[in-house]
Coordinates of C-alpha atoms in Angstrom, one line a residue:
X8 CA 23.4 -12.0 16.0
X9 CA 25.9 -9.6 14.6
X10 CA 24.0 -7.7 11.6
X11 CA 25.9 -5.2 9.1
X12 CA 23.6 -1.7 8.8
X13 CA 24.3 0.3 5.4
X14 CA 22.9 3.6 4.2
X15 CA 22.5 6.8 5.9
X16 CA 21.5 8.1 9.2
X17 CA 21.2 11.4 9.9
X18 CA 23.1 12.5 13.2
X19 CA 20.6 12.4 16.1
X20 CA 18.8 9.2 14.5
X21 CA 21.2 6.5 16.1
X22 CA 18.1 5.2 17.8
X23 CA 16.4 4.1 14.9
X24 CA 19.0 2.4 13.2
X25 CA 19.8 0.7 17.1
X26 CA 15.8 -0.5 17.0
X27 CA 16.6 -1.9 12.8
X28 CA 19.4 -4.0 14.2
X29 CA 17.2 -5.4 17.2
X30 CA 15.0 -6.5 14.6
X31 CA 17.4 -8.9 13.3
X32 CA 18.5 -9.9 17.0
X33 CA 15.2 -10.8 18.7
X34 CA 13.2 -11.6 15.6
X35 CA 13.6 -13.7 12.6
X36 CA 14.1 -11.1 10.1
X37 CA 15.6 -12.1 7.3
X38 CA 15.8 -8.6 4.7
X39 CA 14.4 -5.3 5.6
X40 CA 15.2 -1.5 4.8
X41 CA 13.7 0.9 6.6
X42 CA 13.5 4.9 5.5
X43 CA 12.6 8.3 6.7
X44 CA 12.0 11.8 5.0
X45 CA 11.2 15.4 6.8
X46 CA 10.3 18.3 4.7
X47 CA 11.4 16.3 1.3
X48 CA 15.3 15.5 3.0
X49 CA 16.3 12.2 4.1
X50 CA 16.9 11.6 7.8
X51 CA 17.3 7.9 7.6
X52 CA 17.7 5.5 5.0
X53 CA 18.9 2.1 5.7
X54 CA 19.2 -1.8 5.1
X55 CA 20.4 -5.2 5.8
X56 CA 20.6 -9.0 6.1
X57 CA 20.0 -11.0 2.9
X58 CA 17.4 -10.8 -0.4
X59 CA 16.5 -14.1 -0.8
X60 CA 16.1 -17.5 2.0
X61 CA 19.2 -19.1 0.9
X62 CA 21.0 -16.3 2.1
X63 CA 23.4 -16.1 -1.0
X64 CA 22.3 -12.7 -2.3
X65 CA 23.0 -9.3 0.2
X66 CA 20.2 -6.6 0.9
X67 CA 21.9 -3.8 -1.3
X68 CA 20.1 -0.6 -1.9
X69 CA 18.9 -1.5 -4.9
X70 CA 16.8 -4.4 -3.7
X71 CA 13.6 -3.7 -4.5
X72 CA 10.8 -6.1 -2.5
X73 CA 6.8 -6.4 -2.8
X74 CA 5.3 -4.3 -0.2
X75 CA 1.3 -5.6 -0.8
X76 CA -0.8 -3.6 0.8
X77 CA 1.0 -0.7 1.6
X78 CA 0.9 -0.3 -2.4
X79 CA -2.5 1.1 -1.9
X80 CA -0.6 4.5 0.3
X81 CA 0.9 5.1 -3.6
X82 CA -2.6 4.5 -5.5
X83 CA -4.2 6.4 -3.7
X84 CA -1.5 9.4 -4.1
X85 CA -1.9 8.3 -8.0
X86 CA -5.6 9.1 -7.6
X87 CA -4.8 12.3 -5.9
X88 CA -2.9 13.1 -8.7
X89 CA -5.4 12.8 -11.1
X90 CA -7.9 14.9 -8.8
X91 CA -5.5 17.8 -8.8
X92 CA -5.1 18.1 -12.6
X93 CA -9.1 18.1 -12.6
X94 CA -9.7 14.9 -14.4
X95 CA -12.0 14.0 -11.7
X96 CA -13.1 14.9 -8.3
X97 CA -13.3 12.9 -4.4
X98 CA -17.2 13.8 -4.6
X99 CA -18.0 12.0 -8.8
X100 CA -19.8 8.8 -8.5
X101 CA -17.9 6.0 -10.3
X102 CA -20.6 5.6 -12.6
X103 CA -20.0 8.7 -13.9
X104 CA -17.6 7.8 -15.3
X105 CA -17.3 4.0 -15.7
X106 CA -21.1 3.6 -15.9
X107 CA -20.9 -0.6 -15.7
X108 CA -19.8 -0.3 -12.2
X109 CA -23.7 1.7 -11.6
X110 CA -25.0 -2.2 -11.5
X111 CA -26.8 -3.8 -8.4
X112 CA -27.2 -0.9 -6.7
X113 CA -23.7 0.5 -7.1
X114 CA -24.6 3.6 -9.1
X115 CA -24.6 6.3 -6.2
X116 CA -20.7 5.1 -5.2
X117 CA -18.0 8.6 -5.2
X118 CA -14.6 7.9 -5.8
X119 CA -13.8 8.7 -1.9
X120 CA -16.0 5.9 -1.0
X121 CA -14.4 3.6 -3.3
X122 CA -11.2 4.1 -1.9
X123 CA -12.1 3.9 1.5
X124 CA -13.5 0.3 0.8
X125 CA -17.0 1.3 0.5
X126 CA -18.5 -0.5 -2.4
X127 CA -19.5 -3.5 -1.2
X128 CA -17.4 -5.7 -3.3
X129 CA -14.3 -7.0 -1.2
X130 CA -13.9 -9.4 -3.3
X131 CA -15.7 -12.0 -6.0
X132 CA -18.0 -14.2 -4.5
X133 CA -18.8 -16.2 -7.6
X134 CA -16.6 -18.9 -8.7
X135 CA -13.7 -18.1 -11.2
X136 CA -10.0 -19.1 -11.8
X137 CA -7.2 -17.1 -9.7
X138 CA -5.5 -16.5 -13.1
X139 CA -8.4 -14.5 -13.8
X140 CA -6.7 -11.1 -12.1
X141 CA -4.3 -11.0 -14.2
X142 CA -6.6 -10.2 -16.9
X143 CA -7.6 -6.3 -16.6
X144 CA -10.9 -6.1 -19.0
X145 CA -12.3 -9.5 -17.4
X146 CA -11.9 -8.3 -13.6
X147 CA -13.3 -5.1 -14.4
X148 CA -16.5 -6.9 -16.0
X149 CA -16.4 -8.7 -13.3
X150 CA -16.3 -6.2 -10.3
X151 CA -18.9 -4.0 -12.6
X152 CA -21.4 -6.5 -12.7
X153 CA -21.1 -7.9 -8.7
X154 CA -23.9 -7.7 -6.4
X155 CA -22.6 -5.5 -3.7
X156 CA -22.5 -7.8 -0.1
X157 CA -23.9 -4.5 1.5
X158 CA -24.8 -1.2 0.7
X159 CA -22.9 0.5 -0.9
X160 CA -21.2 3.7 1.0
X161 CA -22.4 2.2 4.3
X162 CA -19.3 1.8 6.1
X163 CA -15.6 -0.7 5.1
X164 CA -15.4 -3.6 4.3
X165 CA -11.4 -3.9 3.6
X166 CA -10.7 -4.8 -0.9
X167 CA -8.1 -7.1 -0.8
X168 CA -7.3 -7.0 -4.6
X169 CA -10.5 -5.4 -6.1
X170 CA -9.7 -2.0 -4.3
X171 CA -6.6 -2.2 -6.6
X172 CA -9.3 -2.7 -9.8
X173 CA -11.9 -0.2 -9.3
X174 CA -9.1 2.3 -8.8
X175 CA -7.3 0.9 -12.3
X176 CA -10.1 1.3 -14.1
X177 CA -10.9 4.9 -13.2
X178 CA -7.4 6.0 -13.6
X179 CA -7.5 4.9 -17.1
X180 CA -11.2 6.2 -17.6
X181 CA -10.2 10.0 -16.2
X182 CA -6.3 10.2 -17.4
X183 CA -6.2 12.2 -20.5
X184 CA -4.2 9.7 -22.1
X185 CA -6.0 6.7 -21.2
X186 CA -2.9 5.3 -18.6
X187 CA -2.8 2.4 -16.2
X188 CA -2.0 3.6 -12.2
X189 CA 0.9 2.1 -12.6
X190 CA 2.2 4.0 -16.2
X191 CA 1.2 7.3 -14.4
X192 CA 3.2 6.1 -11.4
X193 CA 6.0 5.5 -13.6
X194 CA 5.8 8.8 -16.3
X195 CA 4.7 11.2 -14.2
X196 CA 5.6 11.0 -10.5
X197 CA 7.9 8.1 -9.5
X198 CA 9.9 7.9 -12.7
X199 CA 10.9 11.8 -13.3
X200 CA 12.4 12.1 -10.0
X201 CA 14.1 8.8 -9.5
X202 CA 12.1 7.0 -7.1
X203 CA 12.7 3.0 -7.0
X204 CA 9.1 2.0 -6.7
X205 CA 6.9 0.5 -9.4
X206 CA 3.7 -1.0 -10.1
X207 CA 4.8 -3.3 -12.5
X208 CA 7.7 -4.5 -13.2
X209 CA 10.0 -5.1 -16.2
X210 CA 11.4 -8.5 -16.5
X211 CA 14.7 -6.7 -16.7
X212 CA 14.3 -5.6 -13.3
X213 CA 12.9 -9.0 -11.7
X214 CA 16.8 -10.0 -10.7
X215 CA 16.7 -7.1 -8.2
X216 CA 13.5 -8.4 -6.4
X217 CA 13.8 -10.1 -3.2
X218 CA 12.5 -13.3 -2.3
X219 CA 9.2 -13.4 0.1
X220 CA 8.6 -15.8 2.5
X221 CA 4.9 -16.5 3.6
X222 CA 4.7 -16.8 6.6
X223 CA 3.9 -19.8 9.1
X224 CA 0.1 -19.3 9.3
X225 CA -2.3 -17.6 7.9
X226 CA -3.3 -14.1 9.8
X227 CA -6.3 -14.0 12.2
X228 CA -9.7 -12.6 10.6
X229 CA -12.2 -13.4 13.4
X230 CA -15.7 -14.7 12.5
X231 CA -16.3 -15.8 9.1
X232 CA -18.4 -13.8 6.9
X233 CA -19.5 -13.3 3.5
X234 CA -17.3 -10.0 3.1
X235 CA -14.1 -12.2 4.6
X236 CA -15.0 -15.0 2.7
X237 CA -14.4 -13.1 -0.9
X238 CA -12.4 -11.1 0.0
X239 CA -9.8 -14.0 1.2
X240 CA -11.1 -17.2 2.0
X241 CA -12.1 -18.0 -1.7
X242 CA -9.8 -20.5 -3.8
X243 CA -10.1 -17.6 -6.4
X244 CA -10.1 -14.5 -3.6
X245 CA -6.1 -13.6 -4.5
X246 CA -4.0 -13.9 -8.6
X247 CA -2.3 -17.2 -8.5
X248 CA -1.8 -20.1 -11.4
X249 CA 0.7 -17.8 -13.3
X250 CA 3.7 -17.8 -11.6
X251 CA 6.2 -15.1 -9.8
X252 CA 7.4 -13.6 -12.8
X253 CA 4.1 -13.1 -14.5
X254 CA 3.0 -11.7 -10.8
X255 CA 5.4 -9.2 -10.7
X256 CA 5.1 -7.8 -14.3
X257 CA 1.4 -8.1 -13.9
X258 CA -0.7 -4.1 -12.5
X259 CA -2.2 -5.1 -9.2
X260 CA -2.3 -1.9 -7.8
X261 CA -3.7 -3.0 -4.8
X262 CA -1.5 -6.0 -4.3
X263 CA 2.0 -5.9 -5.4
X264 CA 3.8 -2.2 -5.8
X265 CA 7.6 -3.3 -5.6
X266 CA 10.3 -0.5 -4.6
X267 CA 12.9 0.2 -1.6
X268 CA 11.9 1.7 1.2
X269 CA 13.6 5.0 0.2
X270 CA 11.0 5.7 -2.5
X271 CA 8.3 4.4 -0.5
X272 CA 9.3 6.7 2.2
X273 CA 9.5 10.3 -0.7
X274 CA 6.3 8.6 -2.1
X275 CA 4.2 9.4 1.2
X276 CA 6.0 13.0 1.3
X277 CA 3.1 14.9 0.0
X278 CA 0.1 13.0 2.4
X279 CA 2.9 14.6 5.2
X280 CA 4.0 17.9 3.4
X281 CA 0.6 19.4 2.2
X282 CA 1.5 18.1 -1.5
X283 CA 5.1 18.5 -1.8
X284 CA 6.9 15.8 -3.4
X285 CA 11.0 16.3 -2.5
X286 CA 10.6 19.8 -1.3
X287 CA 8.7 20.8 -4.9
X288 CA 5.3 21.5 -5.1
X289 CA 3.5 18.5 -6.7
X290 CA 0.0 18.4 -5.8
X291 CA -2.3 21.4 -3.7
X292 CA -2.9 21.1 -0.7
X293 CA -6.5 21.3 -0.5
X294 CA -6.4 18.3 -2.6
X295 CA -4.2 16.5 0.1
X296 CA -6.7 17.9 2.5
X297 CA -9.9 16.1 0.7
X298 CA -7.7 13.1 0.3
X299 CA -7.0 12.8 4.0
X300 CA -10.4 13.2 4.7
X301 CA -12.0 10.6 7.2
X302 CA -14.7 8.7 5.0
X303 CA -15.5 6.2 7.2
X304 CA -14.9 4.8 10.6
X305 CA -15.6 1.7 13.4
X306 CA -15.9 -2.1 12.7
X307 CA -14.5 -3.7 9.0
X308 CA -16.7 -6.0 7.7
X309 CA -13.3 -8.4 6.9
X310 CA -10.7 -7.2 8.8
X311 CA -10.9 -7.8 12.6
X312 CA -10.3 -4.4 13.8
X313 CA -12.1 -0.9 14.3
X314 CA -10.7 1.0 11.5
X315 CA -10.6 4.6 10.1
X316 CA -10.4 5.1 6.2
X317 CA -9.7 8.4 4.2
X318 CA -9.5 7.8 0.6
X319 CA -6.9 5.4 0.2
X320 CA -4.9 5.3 3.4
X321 CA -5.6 4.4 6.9
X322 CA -6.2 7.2 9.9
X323 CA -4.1 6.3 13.2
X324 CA -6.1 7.8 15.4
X325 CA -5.2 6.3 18.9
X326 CA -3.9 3.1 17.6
X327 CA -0.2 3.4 17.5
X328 CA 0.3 1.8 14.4
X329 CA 1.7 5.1 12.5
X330 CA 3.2 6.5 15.5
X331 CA 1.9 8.9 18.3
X332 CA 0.2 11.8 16.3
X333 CA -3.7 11.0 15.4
X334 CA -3.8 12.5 12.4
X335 CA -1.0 10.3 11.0
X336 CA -1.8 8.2 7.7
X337 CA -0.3 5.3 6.4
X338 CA -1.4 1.5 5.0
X339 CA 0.2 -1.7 6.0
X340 CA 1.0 -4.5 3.7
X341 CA 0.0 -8.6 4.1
X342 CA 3.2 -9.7 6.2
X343 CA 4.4 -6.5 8.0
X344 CA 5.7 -3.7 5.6
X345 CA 4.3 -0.2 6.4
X346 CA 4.0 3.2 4.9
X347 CA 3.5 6.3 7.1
X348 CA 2.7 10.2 6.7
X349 CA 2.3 12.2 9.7
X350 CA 1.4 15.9 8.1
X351 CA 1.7 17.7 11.9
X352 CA 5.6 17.1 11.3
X353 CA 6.1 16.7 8.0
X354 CA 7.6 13.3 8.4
X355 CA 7.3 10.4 6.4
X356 CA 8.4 6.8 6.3
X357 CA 8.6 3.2 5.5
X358 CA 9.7 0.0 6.7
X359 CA 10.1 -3.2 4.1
X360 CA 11.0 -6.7 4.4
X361 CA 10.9 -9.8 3.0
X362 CA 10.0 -12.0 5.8
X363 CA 6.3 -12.4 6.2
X364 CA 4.8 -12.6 9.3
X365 CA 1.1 -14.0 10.1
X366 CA 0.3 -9.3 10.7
X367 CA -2.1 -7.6 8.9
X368 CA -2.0 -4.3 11.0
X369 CA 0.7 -3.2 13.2
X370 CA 4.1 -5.4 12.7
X371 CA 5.8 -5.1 16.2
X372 CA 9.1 -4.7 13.9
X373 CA 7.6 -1.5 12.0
X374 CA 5.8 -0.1 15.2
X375 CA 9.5 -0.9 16.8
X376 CA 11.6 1.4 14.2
X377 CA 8.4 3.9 14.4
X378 CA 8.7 4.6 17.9
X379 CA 12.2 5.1 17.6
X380 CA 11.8 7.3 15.0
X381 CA 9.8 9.1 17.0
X382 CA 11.6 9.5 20.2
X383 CA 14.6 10.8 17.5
X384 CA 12.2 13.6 16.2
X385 CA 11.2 14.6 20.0
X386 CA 14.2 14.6 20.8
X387 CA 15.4 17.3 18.7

């Protein structure tokens, strides 16, 4: 199959936009846009196919798409944010500061544990509606007030949606003006320099959305568990009962940060440039060092692999997933997207699609356009 690539690529970078197209020819990608910055500039920035499963409406770039997962790269860079201006620090226990969440044992949490999915509440165990995450106050209450499935600061076990809550609630706990990740997103990092990616969204910006398609099957999680089984084997364990639009207005932070993969790729810039955002100083970089910080490591409790957590992003390590250099950080998103920021380069990067695949970690399209990326950057 024949597929028309537009945007930019840098000279030297023919590779990667070579791998984007194979994508389309020995897969069954449908949309995708795929990005890469070095030291704030762009060196690729690219898209194609079609935005929604009819195919009647082009990829353009302005097709935004809902990258899951890989939303929690951008929360967490929120929350670094906040730890920069000294509204709170990687060491305060939650409770400090939201002193509900202290319940059950939870009271000795920090806020680098939180993020690195140490609290011991991957979800809610006890029966509720799925509409029920769409209501801030009552999740809160709720995540405040659960029983933690293990102790809490012993080790991962991966938040689904609740990650996204806990973080929320600090954010609006610390921030000086009592903001929503998603309104600090929006008014002080995203929104001031231009960058397409929200956690949010207007109605008046739902046209530009492309169309997701689940995929086939659900993904493989291994042996059942309590942690697994709130986190996403519960009726309840993800937002539903509301409908698409009221999804994508709705502040999951965790869940459902829509953009293009050109913001998404700036976005990660300062996890890869020591706290530069576009070439500009944005946040220190000891504060990117703390964030980037290993808080945990070895076998999730819900998701089936050996994983390495800093606050808010995952650590490569050896496992190819963000490319070639260990110290490379990055999330993935439920069906394949991917964020990435390798700080040894200074490169950062981002693949989106809208085509769902039964991946939770390490798309073979992403790790494809990755690779390629990476053989560019050797190269020259």
């Amino acid at each position: 199959m024949s597929i028309e690539i537009k945007g930019h690529v840098e000279r030297g970078f023919e590779a990667v936009a070579d791998a984007f197209a194979e994508n389309f020819e020995t897969t069954d990608e449908l949309g995708a846009g795929f990005a890469l910055v070095r030291d704030g500039q762009s060196l690729v920035d690219i898209h194609a196919g079609w935005a929604d499963r009819k195919r009647s409406s082009p990829w353009t770039a302005d097709t935004i798409v809902p990258v899951f997962s890989t939303g929690k790269a951008i929360t967490a860079l929120v929350m670094a944010w906040l730890v920069d201006r000294g509204r709170i620090d990687y060491a305060t226990r939650v409770s400090a500061v939201w002193e509900a969440f202290g319940a059950n044992g939870k009271d000795r949490l920090t806020l680098a544990e939180a993020l690195s999915h140490q609290s011991g509440v991957p979800g809610i165990s006890e029966e509720m509606d799925p509409s029920d995450w769409f209501d801030r106050e009552t999740m809160e209450r709720r995540v405040a007030e659960a029983e933690p499935l293990w102790a809490p600061g012993d080790g991962s076990g991966y938040h689904p949606i609740t990650f996204g809550v806990i973080a929320d609630a600090i954010a609006r706990r610390v921030d000086e003006k009592g903001r929503t990740v998603g309104a600090i997103l929006k008014e002080e990092i995203a929104g001031p320099r231009g960058l397409d990616f929200m956690i949010g969204v207007p109605e008046s910006e739902h046209r530009r959305a492309a169309e997701h398609m689940l995929p086939p099957k659900p993904p493989f999680l291994g042996a059942a568990n309590p942690a697994k089984a709130a986190a996403f084997l519960k009726p309840w364990s993800s937002p539903g009962r509301r409908g698409t639009a009221v999804w994508r207005s709705a502040e999951l932070p965790a869940a459902n940060g829509h953009g293009t993969a050109g913001a998404l790729a700036a976005l990660m810039g300062p996890f890869a440039c020591q706290g530069q955002l576009l070439g500009e100083a944005f946040v220190g970089a000891e504060t990117i060092a703390q964030a980037l910080r290993e808080q945990t490591s070895g076998q999730d409790r819900v998701l089936p692999f050996d994983l390495s957590f800093a606050s808010g992003v995952m650590i490569n390590r050896d496992s190819g997933h963000f490319g070639p250099e260990p110290r490379a950080v990055g999330h993935y998103g439920f069906g394949g997207s991917c964020a990435f920021a390798d700080p040894v380069r200074g490169v950062s990067g981002s693949y989106v699609m809208n085509r769902q695949r039964e991946v939770l970690v390490g798309d073979e399209r992403a790790i494809r356009l990755i690779d390629a990326a990476y053989r560019c950057l050797d190269a020259k």
